[in-house]
CSV table of C-alpha atoms in Angstrom, one decimal:
chain,number,residue,atom,x,y,z
A,1,MET,CA,1.7,13.6,-1.9
A,2,ALA,CA,-0.5,13.5,-5.0
A,3,ALA,CA,2.2,11.6,-6.8
A,4,SER,CA,2.4,9.0,-4.0
A,5,GLY,CA,-1.3,8.4,-4.1
A,6,ALA,CA,-1.5,8.3,-7.8
A,7,LEU,CA,1.4,5.8,-8.1
A,8,MET,CA,-0.2,3.5,-5.5
A,9,TRP,CA,-3.6,3.7,-7.1
A,10,PHE,CA,-2.5,3.3,-10.7
A,11,ALA,CA,0.0,0.5,-10.1
A,12,PRO,CA,-2.7,-2.2,-9.9
A,13,VAL,CA,-5.5,-0.3,-11.7
A,14,VAL,CA,-3.8,0.5,-15.0
A,15,PRO,CA,-1.7,-1.8,-14.3
A,16,LEU,CA,1.9,-0.8,-14.3
A,17,PRO,CA,4.3,-3.5,-15.6
A,18,GLY,CA,5.6,-5.8,-12.8
A,19,PHE,CA,9.1,-4.4,-12.8
A,20,LEU,CA,7.7,-1.0,-12.1
A,21,ARG,CA,5.2,-1.9,-9.3
A,22,GLY,CA,7.9,-2.6,-6.7
A,23,PRO,CA,9.8,0.6,-7.3
A,24,ALA,CA,6.5,2.5,-7.4
A,25,PHE,CA,5.7,1.3,-3.9
A,26,ILE,CA,9.2,2.2,-2.6
A,27,ILE,CA,8.9,5.7,-4.1
A,28,SER,CA,5.4,6.1,-2.7
A,29,ALA,CA,6.0,4.6,0.8
A,30,LEU,CA,9.6,5.7,1.4
A,31,ALA,CA,11.0,8.3,-1.0
A,32,ILE,CA,8.1,10.8,-1.1
A,33,PRO,CA,7.5,10.7,2.7
A,34,LEU,CA,11.2,11.0,3.3
A,35,ALA,CA,11.2,14.1,1.1
A,36,LEU,CA,8.5,15.6,3.4
A,37,VAL,CA,11.0,15.4,6.2
A,38,LEU,CA,14.3,16.1,4.4
A,39,VAL,CA,13.2,19.5,3.0
A,40,PRO,CA,12.4,21.0,6.3
A,41,ALA,CA,15.4,19.3,7.9
A,42,LEU,CA,17.7,21.0,5.4
A,43,LEU,CA,16.0,24.3,6.2
A,44,LEU,CA,16.8,23.7,9.9
A,45,ARG,CA,20.5,24.2,9.0
A,46,HIS,CA,19.9,27.8,8.0
A,47,VAL,CA,17.6,28.8,10.9
A,48,THR,CA,19.2,29.3,14.2
A,49,HIS,CA,17.2,27.9,17.1
A,50,LYS,CA,17.8,28.3,20.8
A,51,LYS,CA,16.0,25.0,21.3
A,52,PRO,CA,14.9,22.3,18.8
A,53,PRO,CA,11.5,23.1,17.4
A,54,LYS,CA,9.7,20.2,19.1
A,55,LEU,CA,6.2,21.0,17.8
A,56,ALA,CA,7.5,21.4,14.3
A,57,ILE,CA,9.4,18.1,14.5
A,58,GLY,CA,6.3,16.4,15.9
A,59,ALA,CA,4.1,17.8,13.1
A,60,LEU,CA,6.5,16.6,10.5
A,61,THR,CA,6.7,13.2,12.1
A,62,VAL,CA,2.9,12.9,12.0
A,63,ALA,CA,3.0,13.9,8.3
A,64,LEU,CA,5.7,11.3,7.6
A,65,ILE,CA,3.7,8.5,9.3
A,66,ALA,CA,0.5,9.6,7.6
A,67,ALA,CA,2.2,9.6,4.2
A,68,VAL,CA,3.4,6.0,4.7
A,69,VAL,CA,-0.1,4.9,5.8
A,70,LEU,CA,-1.6,6.8,2.8
A,71,ALA,CA,0.6,4.8,0.4
A,72,ALA,CA,-0.4,1.5,1.9
A,73,ILE,CA,-4.2,2.3,2.0
A,74,THR,CA,-4.1,3.7,-1.5
A,75,ARG,CA,-2.4,0.6,-2.7
A,76,GLU,CA,-5.1,-1.6,-1.1
A,77,ALA,CA,-7.9,0.5,-2.7
A,78,GLY,CA,-6.1,0.3,-6.1
A,79,GLU,CA,-5.8,-3.5,-5.8
A,80,GLU,CA,-9.5,-3.8,-5.0
A,81,ARG,CA,-10.4,-1.6,-8.0
A,82,GLY,CA,-8.1,-3.7,-10.3
A,83,LEU,CA,-9.9,-6.8,-9.1
A,84,GLU,CA,-13.2,-5.2,-9.6
A,85,LYS,CA,-12.3,-4.3,-13.2
A,86,ARG,CA,-10.4,-7.4,-14.3
A,87,GLY,CA,-10.9,-10.0,-11.6
A,88,ARG,CA,-11.8,-13.6,-12.6
A,89,TRP,CA,-13.1,-16.3,-10.4
A,90,THR,CA,-11.3,-19.7,-10.5
A,91,GLU,CA,-10.8,-22.8,-8.5
A,92,ALA,CA,-7.1,-22.7,-7.5
A,93,VAL,CA,-4.9,-25.4,-5.9
A,94,VAL,CA,-2.6,-24.4,-3.1
A,95,VAL,CA,1.0,-25.4,-4.1
A,96,VAL,CA,3.1,-23.9,-1.3
A,97,VAL,CA,2.2,-22.4,2.1
A,98,ASP,CA,5.0,-20.1,3.3
A,99,ASN,CA,4.7,-19.5,7.1
A,100,GLY,CA,7.2,-16.6,7.3
A,101,LYS,CA,6.6,-13.0,8.5
A,102,THR,CA,3.6,-12.8,6.3
A,103,ASP,CA,1.7,-16.0,5.5
A,104,GLU,CA,1.7,-16.5,1.8
A,105,CYS,CA,0.3,-19.1,-0.5
A,106,THR,CA,1.4,-20.0,-4.0
A,107,LEU,CA,-1.6,-20.9,-6.1
A,108,ARG,CA,-2.1,-22.5,-9.5
A,109,THR,CA,-5.2,-22.5,-11.6
A,110,ARG,CA,-6.8,-25.8,-12.7
A,111,ASP,CA,-4.9,-25.7,-16.0
A,112,GLY,CA,-1.5,-25.3,-14.1
A,113,ARG,CA,-0.8,-21.6,-14.5
A,114,GLU,CA,0.6,-19.9,-11.4
A,115,ILE,CA,-1.5,-17.1,-10.0
A,116,SER,CA,0.7,-14.1,-9.4
A,117,PRO,CA,1.2,-12.4,-7.0
A,118,GLN,CA,1.0,-14.8,-4.0
A,119,MET,CA,-2.1,-14.8,-1.9
A,120,THR,CA,-1.6,-13.2,1.6
A,121,ASP,CA,-5.1,-12.4,2.7
A,122,GLY,CA,-6.7,-15.6,4.1
A,123,CYS,CA,-3.6,-17.8,3.9
A,124,ASP,CA,-3.5,-19.1,7.4
A,125,PRO,CA,-1.1,-22.1,7.6
A,126,GLU,CA,-3.2,-23.7,10.4
A,127,ARG,CA,-6.2,-23.7,8.0
A,128,ILE,CA,-4.7,-24.2,4.6
A,129,GLU,CA,-2.1,-26.7,3.4
A,130,PRO,CA,-0.7,-27.7,0.0
A,131,GLY,CA,-3.2,-29.6,-2.1
A,132,ASP,CA,-6.2,-27.7,-0.8
A,133,ARG,CA,-8.6,-26.2,-3.4
A,134,LEU,CA,-9.8,-22.6,-3.0
A,135,ARG,CA,-12.2,-20.5,-4.9
A,136,VAL,CA,-10.3,-17.2,-5.5
A,137,LEU,CA,-10.8,-13.9,-7.3
A,138,TYR,CA,-7.5,-13.1,-9.1
A,139,ASP,CA,-6.1,-10.6,-11.6
A,140,PRO,CA,-5.0,-12.3,-14.8
A,141,GLU,CA,-2.5,-9.5,-15.3
A,142,GLY,CA,-0.9,-10.2,-11.9
A,143,ALA,CA,-1.2,-6.6,-10.7
A,144,ALA,CA,-3.5,-7.3,-7.7
A,145,GLY,CA,-3.3,-10.0,-5.2
A,146,PRO,CA,-5.9,-12.8,-5.1
A,147,PHE,CA,-8.7,-13.0,-2.5
A,148,GLU,CA,-10.3,-16.2,-1.3
A,149,ASP,CA,-14.1,-16.4,-1.9
A,150,THR,CA,-14.8,-16.0,1.9
A,151,ALA,CA,-12.6,-12.9,2.1
A,152,VAL,CA,-13.9,-10.9,-0.9
A,153,ASP,CA,-15.8,-7.7,-0.2
A,154,LEU,CA,-14.7,-5.3,-2.9
A,155,ASP,CA,-15.6,-1.7,-2.3
A,156,PRO,CA,-12.7,0.6,-3.4
A,157,GLY,CA,-15.0,3.6,-2.8
A,158,ALA,CA,-15.0,2.8,0.9
A,159,TYR,CA,-11.4,4.2,1.1
A,160,LYS,CA,-12.3,7.7,-0.1
A,161,GLY,CA,-12.8,9.2,3.4
A,162,ILE,CA,-9.6,7.6,4.8
A,163,ILE,CA,-7.5,8.7,1.8
A,164,GLY,CA,-9.0,12.2,1.9
A,165,GLY,CA,-8.5,12.5,5.6
A,166,LEU,CA,-4.9,11.3,5.5
A,167,ALA,CA,-4.1,13.7,2.6
A,168,ALA,CA,-5.6,16.6,4.5
A,169,LEU,CA,-3.6,15.6,7.6
A,170,ILE,CA,-0.4,15.5,5.6
A,171,VAL,CA,-1.0,18.9,4.1
A,172,VAL,CA,-2.0,20.5,7.3
A,173,THR,CA,0.8,19.0,9.6
A,174,GLY,CA,3.4,19.3,6.9
A,175,THR,CA,2.7,22.9,6.1
A,176,TRP,CA,2.4,23.8,9.8
A,177,GLY,CA,5.7,22.1,10.6
A,178,CYS,CA,7.5,23.7,7.7
A,179,VAL,CA,6.2,27.2,8.7
A,180,ARG,CA,7.3,26.7,12.3
A,181,VAL,CA,10.7,25.5,11.2
A,182,SER,CA,11.3,28.4,8.8
A,183,ARG,CA,10.2,30.9,11.5
A,184,GLY,CA,12.5,29.4,14.1
A,185,GLU,CA,9.6,28.9,16.5
A,186,LYS,CA,9.6,26.2,19.2
């Protein structure tokens, strides 16, 4: 769990190279939480149960969901910290508005450089169209997504309580679920 949080925090803060950020998110949001479930599930094979341990399975499910949410929230906090440290304001031109599952805008600076990654926050296709100019805070190293001037309220410290609470929830429910599974209790 600590590795998951650290990966998601440091990916935009340090920043990790671009080819490592995608795998870091997959490891943090999928592989580590999946390990939280697989270890006790493998233990289930060795413990004979009259009935499936529903409470233990429920506790491990809560731990799994909390771990995925922890990865996403920690990533957001890391991006805000990265922008706080390295962010630069610029007037950007909207090049492409992608109205898919997530609305994304491709932006370029006034001198023609593409801002990476694409902007997702504040990119409403009903409000923004190609050619529009936006004042954005972006990361020149491309580790954190840009924010439009109207959407910027950087406070990475605001996530401390949520991250701490989710971490505690994962530890408590994961431990409780594993203990119940290993004892063979319902």
